XYZ file of C-alpha atoms in Angstrom:
604
model
C 0.078 -0.293 0.070
C 2.923 2.302 -1.046
C 0.451 4.531 -3.523
C 0.824 8.119 -3.118
C -1.921 9.811 -1.660
C -4.502 10.130 -4.688
C -4.622 14.617 -3.898
C -0.347 14.082 -3.885
C -0.486 15.373 -7.254
C -0.158 17.933 -10.305
C -1.570 17.585 -13.303
C 0.347 18.653 -16.905
C -0.668 18.129 -20.078
C -0.566 18.936 -24.453
C -4.788 18.633 -25.132
C -4.118 15.714 -25.931
C -3.156 13.749 -22.545
C -1.822 14.788 -19.286
C 0.782 13.085 -16.771
C 0.238 13.390 -13.047
C 3.558 14.676 -10.758
C 3.849 13.473 -7.530
C 5.102 16.166 -4.579
C 8.373 14.339 -4.464
C 8.348 14.654 -7.924
C 7.416 11.367 -9.643
C 4.894 10.945 -12.795
C 3.369 7.914 -11.655
C 0.704 8.270 -14.122
C 0.630 9.231 -18.119
C -1.127 7.529 -20.800
C -0.244 8.143 -24.878
C -0.256 9.323 -27.413
C -4.312 10.152 -25.929
C -6.008 10.165 -22.427
C -7.693 6.410 -23.482
C -3.980 5.125 -24.646
C -2.374 2.390 -22.407
C -0.290 3.668 -19.645
C 3.017 3.833 -19.873
C 3.202 5.201 -16.138
C 0.751 3.530 -13.627
C 2.382 3.772 -10.790
C -0.253 5.395 -9.130
C -2.006 1.864 -9.662
C 0.683 -0.360 -8.891
C 3.393 1.060 -6.861
C 5.469 -1.962 -7.807
C 4.994 -2.873 -11.398
C 3.353 0.647 -13.054
C 5.956 2.493 -14.023
C 7.171 5.631 -13.375
C 9.480 8.858 -14.483
C 11.440 9.647 -11.274
C 13.123 13.337 -10.423
C 14.354 13.906 -6.703
C 17.211 14.798 -4.637
C 18.722 11.953 -2.957
C 18.769 11.705 0.740
C 16.402 13.325 2.617
C 14.450 16.317 1.388
C 10.894 17.602 1.843
C 8.754 19.495 -1.250
C 6.396 21.541 -2.155
C 4.657 22.282 -5.271
C 2.853 25.591 -7.355
C 1.917 25.795 -10.642
C 3.285 29.333 -12.592
C 0.706 31.662 -12.677
C -1.884 31.429 -14.610
C -0.598 27.912 -16.286
C -0.442 24.518 -16.452
C 3.396 24.290 -15.586
C 3.912 23.262 -12.372
C 6.932 24.215 -9.697
C 7.782 21.010 -7.557
C 10.479 23.216 -5.028
C 12.732 20.843 -2.858
C 14.559 21.922 0.523
C 17.498 20.109 2.092
C 20.518 20.715 4.490
C 22.882 21.804 1.281
C 20.421 23.750 -0.819
C 17.018 24.817 -2.444
C 16.818 23.021 -5.785
C 13.336 22.768 -8.037
C 11.914 20.675 -11.389
C 9.667 22.244 -13.706
C 7.636 20.175 -15.386
C 5.328 21.095 -18.358
C 4.543 19.398 -21.673
C 4.337 21.720 -24.944
C 0.422 22.358 -26.358
C 0.456 19.796 -29.042
C -2.417 21.599 -31.009
C -5.287 19.980 -32.968
C -3.685 17.497 -34.878
C -4.550 13.824 -34.217
C -1.017 13.199 -34.755
C 2.559 14.142 -33.972
C 4.459 14.317 -30.782
C 3.969 14.651 -27.070
C 6.963 16.516 -25.161
C 7.034 15.924 -20.903
C 10.103 18.927 -20.229
C 11.605 18.013 -16.870
C 13.615 21.528 -16.113
C 15.736 20.579 -13.293
C 17.659 23.881 -11.503
C 19.670 24.587 -8.205
C 18.193 27.655 -6.625
C 20.653 28.106 -3.463
C 23.280 26.008 -2.562
C 24.314 22.961 -4.307
C 22.248 19.071 -4.693
C 22.270 16.320 -6.230
C 19.982 14.802 -8.599
C 18.542 11.455 -8.759
C 16.797 10.783 -12.081
C 14.504 6.970 -13.031
C 13.190 6.255 -15.825
C 11.176 3.321 -16.096
C 8.306 2.695 -18.328
C 6.113 -0.577 -18.210
C 4.041 0.339 -21.148
C 0.461 -1.061 -22.341
C -0.299 -1.400 -18.790
C 3.157 -3.237 -17.633
C 2.173 -5.635 -20.232
C 4.459 -5.142 -22.856
C 8.136 -5.402 -22.272
C 10.522 -2.714 -24.088
C 14.117 -2.214 -25.530
C 16.635 -0.070 -24.794
C 19.506 1.684 -26.694
C 21.910 4.263 -25.280
C 22.024 6.954 -28.412
C 23.673 10.405 -28.807
C 24.452 10.970 -24.879
C 20.310 9.967 -24.127
C 18.519 6.692 -25.511
C 15.348 5.548 -27.023
C 12.949 3.274 -25.768
C 11.084 1.120 -27.867
C 7.364 -0.293 -26.330
C 5.770 -0.638 -29.446
C 3.644 0.986 -30.957
C 4.940 3.589 -28.105
C 8.411 4.368 -29.185
C 10.242 7.334 -25.972
C 12.714 9.232 -26.925
C 15.150 10.821 -24.353
C 17.136 14.187 -24.355
C 19.349 14.977 -22.269
C 19.082 18.996 -21.651
C 22.401 20.089 -20.895
C 25.781 22.525 -21.672
C 29.233 21.766 -23.270
C 31.270 19.553 -21.094
C 28.848 18.015 -19.221
C 28.657 14.589 -20.430
C 30.053 13.350 -17.240
C 27.788 15.495 -15.137
C 24.857 14.214 -16.870
C 25.669 10.553 -17.864
C 22.148 8.259 -19.023
C 23.049 5.329 -17.755
C 21.297 1.849 -18.303
C 20.027 -0.521 -15.055
C 18.740 -3.597 -17.148
C 16.081 -2.013 -19.957
C 14.996 1.136 -17.652
C 17.596 4.559 -17.398
C 18.693 6.175 -14.965
C 21.198 9.598 -14.857
C 22.667 12.009 -11.559
C 23.077 15.545 -11.473
C 25.180 17.271 -9.370
C 24.162 21.250 -9.390
C 25.183 24.519 -7.640
C 23.107 27.603 -7.303
C 22.359 28.903 -10.676
C 22.717 25.707 -12.502
C 19.988 24.660 -15.016
C 19.475 21.117 -16.565
C 17.079 18.379 -17.110
C 15.155 15.579 -19.637
C 12.842 16.125 -22.579
C 11.363 12.710 -22.813
C 9.405 12.964 -26.303
C 6.971 10.100 -27.982
C 6.437 9.974 -31.880
C 10.396 11.713 -32.791
C 11.591 12.013 -35.881
C 14.795 11.487 -35.125
C 17.404 9.885 -32.971
C 18.314 11.571 -29.923
C 20.117 14.692 -29.231
C 21.600 17.113 -27.288
C 19.265 19.798 -26.115
C 21.146 22.901 -24.619
C 19.386 25.085 -21.984
C 18.694 28.400 -24.178
C 16.041 25.912 -26.672
C 14.382 24.546 -23.022
C 13.721 27.857 -21.711
C 12.373 29.074 -24.730
C 10.069 26.071 -24.412
C 8.909 27.406 -20.810
C 8.547 30.459 -21.850
C 5.827 29.284 -24.989
C 4.117 27.383 -22.505
C 3.320 29.841 -20.414
C 2.762 31.968 -22.295
C -0.093 29.760 -24.528
C -1.614 29.094 -20.817
C -1.629 32.704 -19.418
C -2.860 34.269 -23.408
C -5.794 31.735 -22.718
C -7.044 32.744 -19.348
C -6.782 36.169 -20.313
C -10.082 35.105 -22.317
C -11.819 34.643 -19.129
C -14.396 37.203 -18.135
C -14.847 35.946 -14.641
C -13.771 39.099 -11.962
C -16.000 37.456 -9.179
C -15.044 36.853 -5.578
C -12.896 33.125 -5.948
C -10.957 34.142 -9.326
C -8.046 31.698 -8.117
C -10.345 28.530 -7.554
C -12.518 29.205 -10.559
C -9.491 30.292 -12.932
C -8.094 26.236 -11.658
C -11.010 25.223 -12.218
C -11.184 26.799 -16.241
C -7.521 25.434 -16.691
C -7.937 21.998 -15.298
C -11.046 21.666 -17.990
C -9.092 22.781 -20.716
C -6.463 20.502 -19.622
C -9.372 17.713 -20.211
C -10.349 19.085 -23.792
C -8.613 16.693 -26.251
C -7.600 19.359 -29.148
C -8.674 16.791 -32.174
C -12.048 16.572 -31.776
C -13.076 19.088 -28.506
C -14.270 16.160 -26.476
C -13.579 16.632 -22.924
C -12.848 13.375 -20.739
C -14.522 13.174 -17.047
C -11.499 12.384 -15.170
C -7.556 11.009 -16.868
C -7.390 8.507 -14.849
C -8.602 5.024 -14.257
C -9.088 2.698 -11.930
C -8.822 4.945 -8.496
C -11.586 3.976 -5.907
C -14.662 5.234 -4.887
C -14.031 3.593 -1.584
C -10.365 2.575 -1.068
C -10.014 -1.411 -0.853
C -13.412 -1.567 -2.798
C -14.733 -2.536 -6.222
C -16.411 1.172 -7.553
C -13.018 1.078 -9.278
C -14.056 2.741 -12.845
C -12.220 4.094 -15.691
C -12.647 7.857 -16.442
C -10.779 8.363 -19.737
C -13.851 8.866 -21.647
C -16.039 11.680 -23.204
C -19.493 11.463 -21.427
C -22.135 13.644 -23.250
C -23.677 14.036 -19.650
C -20.260 15.561 -18.164
C -19.500 17.400 -21.472
C -22.474 18.975 -21.690
C -22.795 20.119 -18.528
C -18.980 22.055 -18.990
C -20.173 24.532 -21.584
C -22.485 26.071 -19.210
C -19.640 26.423 -17.563
C -17.222 27.821 -20.226
C -19.708 30.164 -21.114
C -20.279 31.359 -18.164
C -16.166 31.935 -18.303
C -16.400 33.935 -21.828
C -14.969 30.850 -23.600
C -16.976 30.769 -26.901
C -14.516 28.621 -28.633
C -14.298 25.514 -26.114
C -17.828 26.055 -25.815
C -17.576 25.857 -29.853
C -15.904 23.043 -29.902
C -17.425 20.697 -27.890
C -21.045 21.465 -29.565
C -19.381 19.785 -32.644
C -18.567 17.300 -31.667
C -21.445 16.966 -29.969
C -23.820 17.501 -32.787
C -21.112 14.590 -34.719
C -22.580 12.220 -32.387
C -26.428 13.228 -32.536
C -25.763 13.297 -36.537
C -24.523 9.607 -36.485
C -28.054 8.443 -34.708
C -26.017 5.289 -32.858
C -29.435 3.707 -32.651
C -28.459 1.099 -30.334
C -30.444 -0.350 -27.267
C -29.512 3.368 -25.709
C -31.346 5.540 -28.155
C -29.290 7.920 -30.569
C -26.496 8.403 -28.350
C -24.324 6.292 -26.631
C -23.455 7.662 -22.651
C -20.097 8.361 -23.683
C -17.332 7.951 -26.424
C -14.106 7.760 -26.560
C -12.551 10.962 -27.498
C -12.318 10.474 -30.857
C -15.915 9.478 -31.350
C -15.941 6.374 -31.288
C -17.822 4.015 -29.520
C -15.683 0.386 -28.139
C -15.218 0.943 -25.096
C -15.253 -3.041 -23.680
C -14.604 -3.453 -20.180
C -11.829 -5.498 -19.192
C -9.839 -5.973 -15.406
C -5.572 -5.793 -14.984
C -5.409 -8.619 -12.887
C -1.600 -8.373 -12.757
C -2.157 -4.913 -11.158
C -2.952 -4.717 -7.070
C -4.609 -1.481 -7.324
C -4.348 2.121 -5.419
C -3.631 1.198 -2.279
C -5.066 -2.362 -2.755
C -8.191 -1.415 -4.824
C -9.544 -3.707 -6.614
C -10.202 -5.096 -9.782
C -8.806 -2.574 -12.085
C -10.921 -1.466 -14.408
C -9.845 0.071 -17.974
C -12.542 0.795 -20.307
C -16.342 1.250 -19.237
C -19.329 -1.436 -19.627
C -21.609 1.560 -18.467
C -21.597 2.309 -22.388
C -24.064 0.663 -23.406
C -26.482 1.489 -20.023
C -29.492 3.245 -21.286
C -29.543 6.880 -19.104
C -32.009 8.814 -20.372
C -30.872 12.419 -19.184
C -28.485 12.424 -21.499
C -31.022 13.424 -24.232
C -31.944 16.707 -21.438
C -28.032 17.295 -20.794
C -27.612 17.397 -24.585
C -30.095 19.675 -25.314
C -29.320 22.028 -22.464
C -25.701 22.045 -24.036
C -27.426 23.247 -27.206
C -29.747 25.667 -26.223
C -27.169 27.347 -24.041
C -25.031 27.883 -26.839
C -27.459 29.090 -29.351
C -27.677 31.884 -26.446
C -24.133 32.830 -27.017
C -24.085 32.972 -30.625
C -23.670 29.412 -31.675
C -26.454 28.364 -33.634
C -27.612 24.925 -34.853
C -27.070 24.784 -38.497
C -29.667 23.176 -40.782
C -28.875 19.657 -41.151
C -28.140 19.742 -37.153
C -31.975 20.900 -36.377
C -32.609 18.183 -39.098
C -31.028 15.180 -36.499
C -31.719 16.807 -33.110
C -35.587 16.391 -34.414
C -35.116 12.974 -34.897
C -33.425 13.062 -31.479
C -36.703 14.624 -29.956
C -39.133 12.506 -31.554
C -37.167 9.977 -30.227
C -37.767 11.044 -26.837
C -41.083 11.816 -27.377
C -41.310 7.699 -28.481
C -39.336 6.359 -25.104
C -39.044 8.760 -22.118
C -41.762 6.386 -19.658
C -39.944 3.406 -19.825
C -37.181 1.917 -16.649
C -33.234 2.881 -17.508
C -29.936 2.742 -15.718
C -30.082 6.826 -14.802
C -26.427 8.842 -13.709
C -25.531 7.335 -11.733
C -24.429 3.718 -13.519
C -26.157 2.049 -11.350
C -25.285 -2.207 -12.011
C -28.758 -3.187 -9.949
C -31.321 -3.631 -13.064
C -33.232 -0.757 -14.574
C -35.662 2.230 -12.746
C -38.066 4.756 -13.376
C -35.685 7.654 -11.910
C -37.090 10.842 -11.957
C -33.865 12.824 -12.597
C -34.241 10.914 -16.159
C -37.580 12.019 -16.566
C -36.598 15.185 -15.714
C -33.346 15.339 -18.422
C -36.306 14.205 -21.039
C -39.051 17.443 -19.866
C -35.428 19.642 -20.768
C -34.801 18.073 -23.826
C -38.335 18.353 -24.638
C -38.598 21.795 -23.488
C -35.544 23.269 -25.015
C -36.346 21.770 -28.274
C -39.440 23.296 -28.061
C -37.972 27.169 -27.064
C -35.624 26.548 -29.821
C -38.252 26.137 -32.468
C -40.463 28.658 -31.637
C -37.168 31.430 -31.689
C -35.648 30.372 -34.862
C -39.212 29.190 -36.858
C -37.516 25.303 -37.408
C -40.124 23.333 -38.402
C -40.927 20.038 -35.798
C -43.757 18.661 -34.388
C -45.056 20.792 -31.850
C -47.851 19.403 -30.618
C -46.407 16.648 -29.784
C -43.593 17.402 -28.435
C -45.725 19.934 -25.833
C -47.539 17.326 -25.174
C -45.775 14.836 -23.879
C -43.513 17.152 -22.029
C -46.700 18.380 -20.405
C -46.995 14.314 -19.757
C -43.610 13.995 -18.477
C -44.191 17.277 -16.068
C -47.108 15.819 -14.619
C -46.102 12.218 -14.121
C -42.533 13.346 -12.270
C -45.181 15.423 -9.927
C -47.412 12.995 -9.196
C -44.857 10.253 -8.776
C -41.586 11.417 -8.170
C -42.703 13.910 -4.908
C -43.014 11.444 -1.916
C -45.975 12.884 0.229
C -44.778 10.995 3.090
C -41.092 12.653 2.751
C -41.922 15.538 1.326
C -39.886 15.270 -0.995
C -38.729 14.306 -4.854
C -37.253 11.351 -4.748
C -34.822 9.253 -6.541
C -37.256 6.974 -8.393
C -41.006 5.737 -8.894
C -40.368 2.834 -6.559
C -38.789 4.229 -3.277
C -38.776 6.534 -0.862
C -35.054 7.067 -1.455
C -33.449 10.585 -1.774
C -31.074 11.418 -4.964
C -28.558 14.514 -5.156
C -28.805 14.426 -9.079
C -32.132 16.336 -8.372
C -30.323 19.496 -6.797
C -30.523 20.667 -10.553
C -34.456 20.812 -10.298
C -33.789 24.479 -9.636
C -31.343 25.268 -12.085
C -33.248 24.058 -14.882
C -36.106 25.211 -14.188
C -38.515 22.459 -13.152
C -39.189 24.145 -10.212
C -38.396 27.695 -8.916
C -35.963 27.972 -6.652
C -38.536 28.565 -3.289
C -40.989 26.678 -4.298
C -42.347 25.289 -1.068
C -42.227 21.667 -2.838
C -38.882 22.141 -3.536
C -37.923 24.033 0.276
C -38.853 20.562 1.863
C -37.514 18.905 -0.828
C -33.984 20.610 0.628
C -35.153 20.296 3.778
C -34.803 16.244 3.960
C -31.630 16.083 1.879
C -30.534 17.700 4.468
C -31.331 15.429 7.065
C -30.310 12.461 5.007
C -27.808 13.183 2.182
C -26.039 16.344 3.705
C -22.882 16.156 6.678
C -21.310 19.019 7.227
C -22.145 20.562 3.888
C -20.587 17.671 1.808
C -23.098 15.524 0.024
C -23.894 12.200 -0.821
C -25.161 11.437 -4.616
C -27.780 8.897 -2.108
C -27.831 5.739 -0.038
C -26.714 2.399 -1.176
C -27.585 0.851 1.625
C -31.403 1.626 1.057
C -31.389 1.657 -2.810
C -29.453 -1.263 -3.747
C -27.033 -0.719 -6.608
C -25.861 -3.639 -7.887
C -22.424 -3.313 -6.095
C -20.423 -3.751 -3.025
C -19.009 -1.379 -0.399
C -19.978 2.417 0.082
C -18.892 5.273 -1.499
C -17.231 9.374 0.067
C -19.410 12.182 -0.386
C -19.466 13.240 -4.292
C -18.132 16.685 -4.920
C -20.227 17.747 -7.465
C -23.336 17.162 -5.393
C -21.692 19.613 -2.867
C -21.428 22.173 -5.136
C -24.819 21.440 -6.715
C -25.995 22.140 -3.053
C -24.743 25.301 -2.556
C -26.344 26.577 -5.687
C -29.452 25.055 -4.927
C -29.075 26.781 -1.690
C -28.797 30.240 -3.036
C -31.325 29.634 -5.342
C -33.701 29.007 -2.667
C -32.585 32.342 -1.134
C -30.503 30.992 1.756
C -27.142 33.059 0.432
C -25.225 33.143 3.790
C -25.929 29.168 3.927
C -24.663 28.415 0.435
C -21.896 30.539 0.579
C -20.750 28.821 3.996
C -20.950 25.092 2.055
C -18.820 26.554 -1.053
C -15.862 27.772 1.516
C -16.136 24.682 3.485
C -15.837 22.826 -0.321
C -12.570 24.573 -1.488
C -11.146 23.722 2.053
C -11.023 19.998 0.703
C -9.018 20.881 -2.378
C -5.595 19.726 -2.960
C -2.298 22.161 -2.400
C -3.153 23.293 -6.012
C -6.978 23.400 -5.953
C -7.389 20.372 -7.576
C -10.380 17.961 -6.708
C -10.996 14.018 -6.942
C -14.413 12.899 -7.659
C -15.254 12.009 -3.613
C -14.553 13.287 -0.300
C -13.878 10.089 2.175
C -14.757 10.436 6.037
C -11.441 10.976 6.663
C -11.169 13.701 4.020
C -9.044 12.509 1.537
C -9.421 12.588 -1.815
C -10.791 9.497 -3.589
C -11.700 8.375 -7.242
C -10.968 9.821 -10.005
C -8.827 12.156 -10.628
C -8.677 15.187 -10.933
C -12.440 15.212 -12.310
C -13.990 17.343 -14.740
C -17.213 17.172 -13.189
C -16.709 18.665 -9.930
C -14.122 21.772 -11.498
C -17.005 22.963 -14.177
C -19.908 22.099 -11.349
C -17.575 24.416 -8.953
C -17.016 27.611 -11.760
C -21.452 27.285 -11.644
C -21.593 27.529 -8.033
C -19.081 30.985 -7.499
C -21.331 32.153 -10.925
C -24.682 31.819 -9.167
C -23.142 32.562 -6.313
C -21.415 36.007 -7.235
C -24.954 36.864 -8.507
C -26.865 36.320 -5.394
C -24.461 37.855 -3.553
C -24.216 40.847 -5.861
C-alpha cells in the first residue's frame, strides 16, 4: 500500500493527454498518445509494477508544489540540508492535429546552495503488459515499447557529458546531476520523435518554457470572470482545458482509471472518456466564463454524435465515447496490478457505455440551447438530427433505465431521467419557436407536459415531502438538486424547499453531500462511497437559488478547503477527508464554476 495519495499530485498536459506528478517529483500516471491510450507510467495503480519517471534529490528532503502563475506549468520545490532546488514540469501544447509528438519537459534547477538530483526512468508500456527494448545513443536513449517509442533527450551544456550521463539499468535508465546555485539542466521525454536522441541546450528549453507559459496565460486572459473566487475558478477553467482533447473538442471525465470510490472496494471505474452528460455540463460553465471557442468546439463534437444516430439499445446517443468519437469501450480487468492501495479490480474500458440513461438527452439539448443563446446557432443539418432525437425521446421517455449514476442493479423509472427528458423537449420547443424551425410542436408539448405531471405525481413522495430517486422508492437522490437550475421548479417553491430540508437531514454532512444511500437503494455493487464533490457544489448552488445565500456561501467555502494543495479536486471525499475517486474530475471543477457564478449573482 505504497501508492502516493491521490491528492498529492499535480497535472500537466498538452491537450491530447496529461501526466500526473507527485509532490516528491515522480510522474506516476501517463497514457500516450491520448487520454484513453494504454499507460506508460502507472505507479499510481501499482507502485511496484506500474512504472514511473522520477526526479528528486538524493537523501532526505521535503517538498512543495505550485503552478507557475496562470498556467499549467508545475513547479516542485525541494529543500535539503545543503540547498534548495526545483523541477519545472510542463508539456508544450500539441495542437489540434491527431498525430504528432508529445513531450514531457523536466527542467531541473538548483536555486540555492547545491543539490544532487537522481533521475529514474522506468516505463511500463501497455499497462505493464509489454516489455521494451532500450538503446543508448546520442547522449540520450530510445525506449521501444511498440507501438509507443520514447526518446530521451538530455538537457545540458558543452562539457556536461560526465555530469549528465544517461546510464542503462537493465531496460530502464538512470542519471545523476550534481548542481550548484544557478545551474539548470534537465530531460525531455518525447513520444513520436522523428529522429534520434540529441543534446538540447538550456536556452532552447527555456524558450519552450516561455512559450508554454505564454500559451496558458494568453488563453486564461480570455476569461470574463471577475468574481470573488477568481483563483479557484481560474484553476478549474485551466483544469477543464487540460481535460479537452484538442483534435475533436471532446472533454474527458477524468484522466485516470481505476481510482477507488472506497479504498479497498470494487467501485473502480475508467473515466478517460467523454460522457455526453459531463461534457454537456461543461458548456454552460465555459460560456459563463467567456470561453465561447471551447464551448463551440464541444458543440461540434456533440453535433457529430447526434448526427451519427447510434441506434443501439441506448437510443440515438451513447452515454459516452472515446475522445475521437468512437464507441468501443469494452470493459476489462488488469489482473496483474494490485490497484491503488489494494483497491481491486483495476478496470479499463467501461461497461456502462451500453446502458440506457435517458438524462443525456436533456443535458445535450440544454447545452445546445445554451450555445444558441451565446451566438452559436444550430445549422440546418444539425436541426434535422435534433428533431429526430426529440421524436425518439417522445416515444421512449417513459421506460425504465439505469439512471445518471450508472447503477448496475437493474433498470428503474428514475426521476432525474424523466426531469431531463422534460428539459430536452422544453429546449427543443424553445429553439423551434425562436428560429421558426419545423417541428412536431403539438407532440413535443404534449409529451413535455405529460412528463411534468408524472414527475409531480409519482416522483414526489408525500410521506417524505420530497422528490425521490425513482418511482418505486422513498430514497433521496442529490442529482435532483439541479431541478431549480433547469427551471423545472422555482428555487423557493414549497415542494422544493421541503426537498432541500429532507436532503439536509439524510444526504448532507457538514455541507458535504452524498449522491444517495446505497444501503437504502441497492445499486448492484458492494461497499460504500464518499461524499460526491459535484453534489456538494450543486448543493451550494441550490441553496443560493432558494434564497439561503449565507448558508450557500458557507457550504461553498467549506468545500474549497477539501481541494488539494494546487486547488484540484477528485471525484469524492472520504470519511477521513482524503480525496478518493478519479482525479482530477471535470464534473467537480465545472460544478465549482457554476456554483461560483450563481453565488456571485446572489451576493451582488
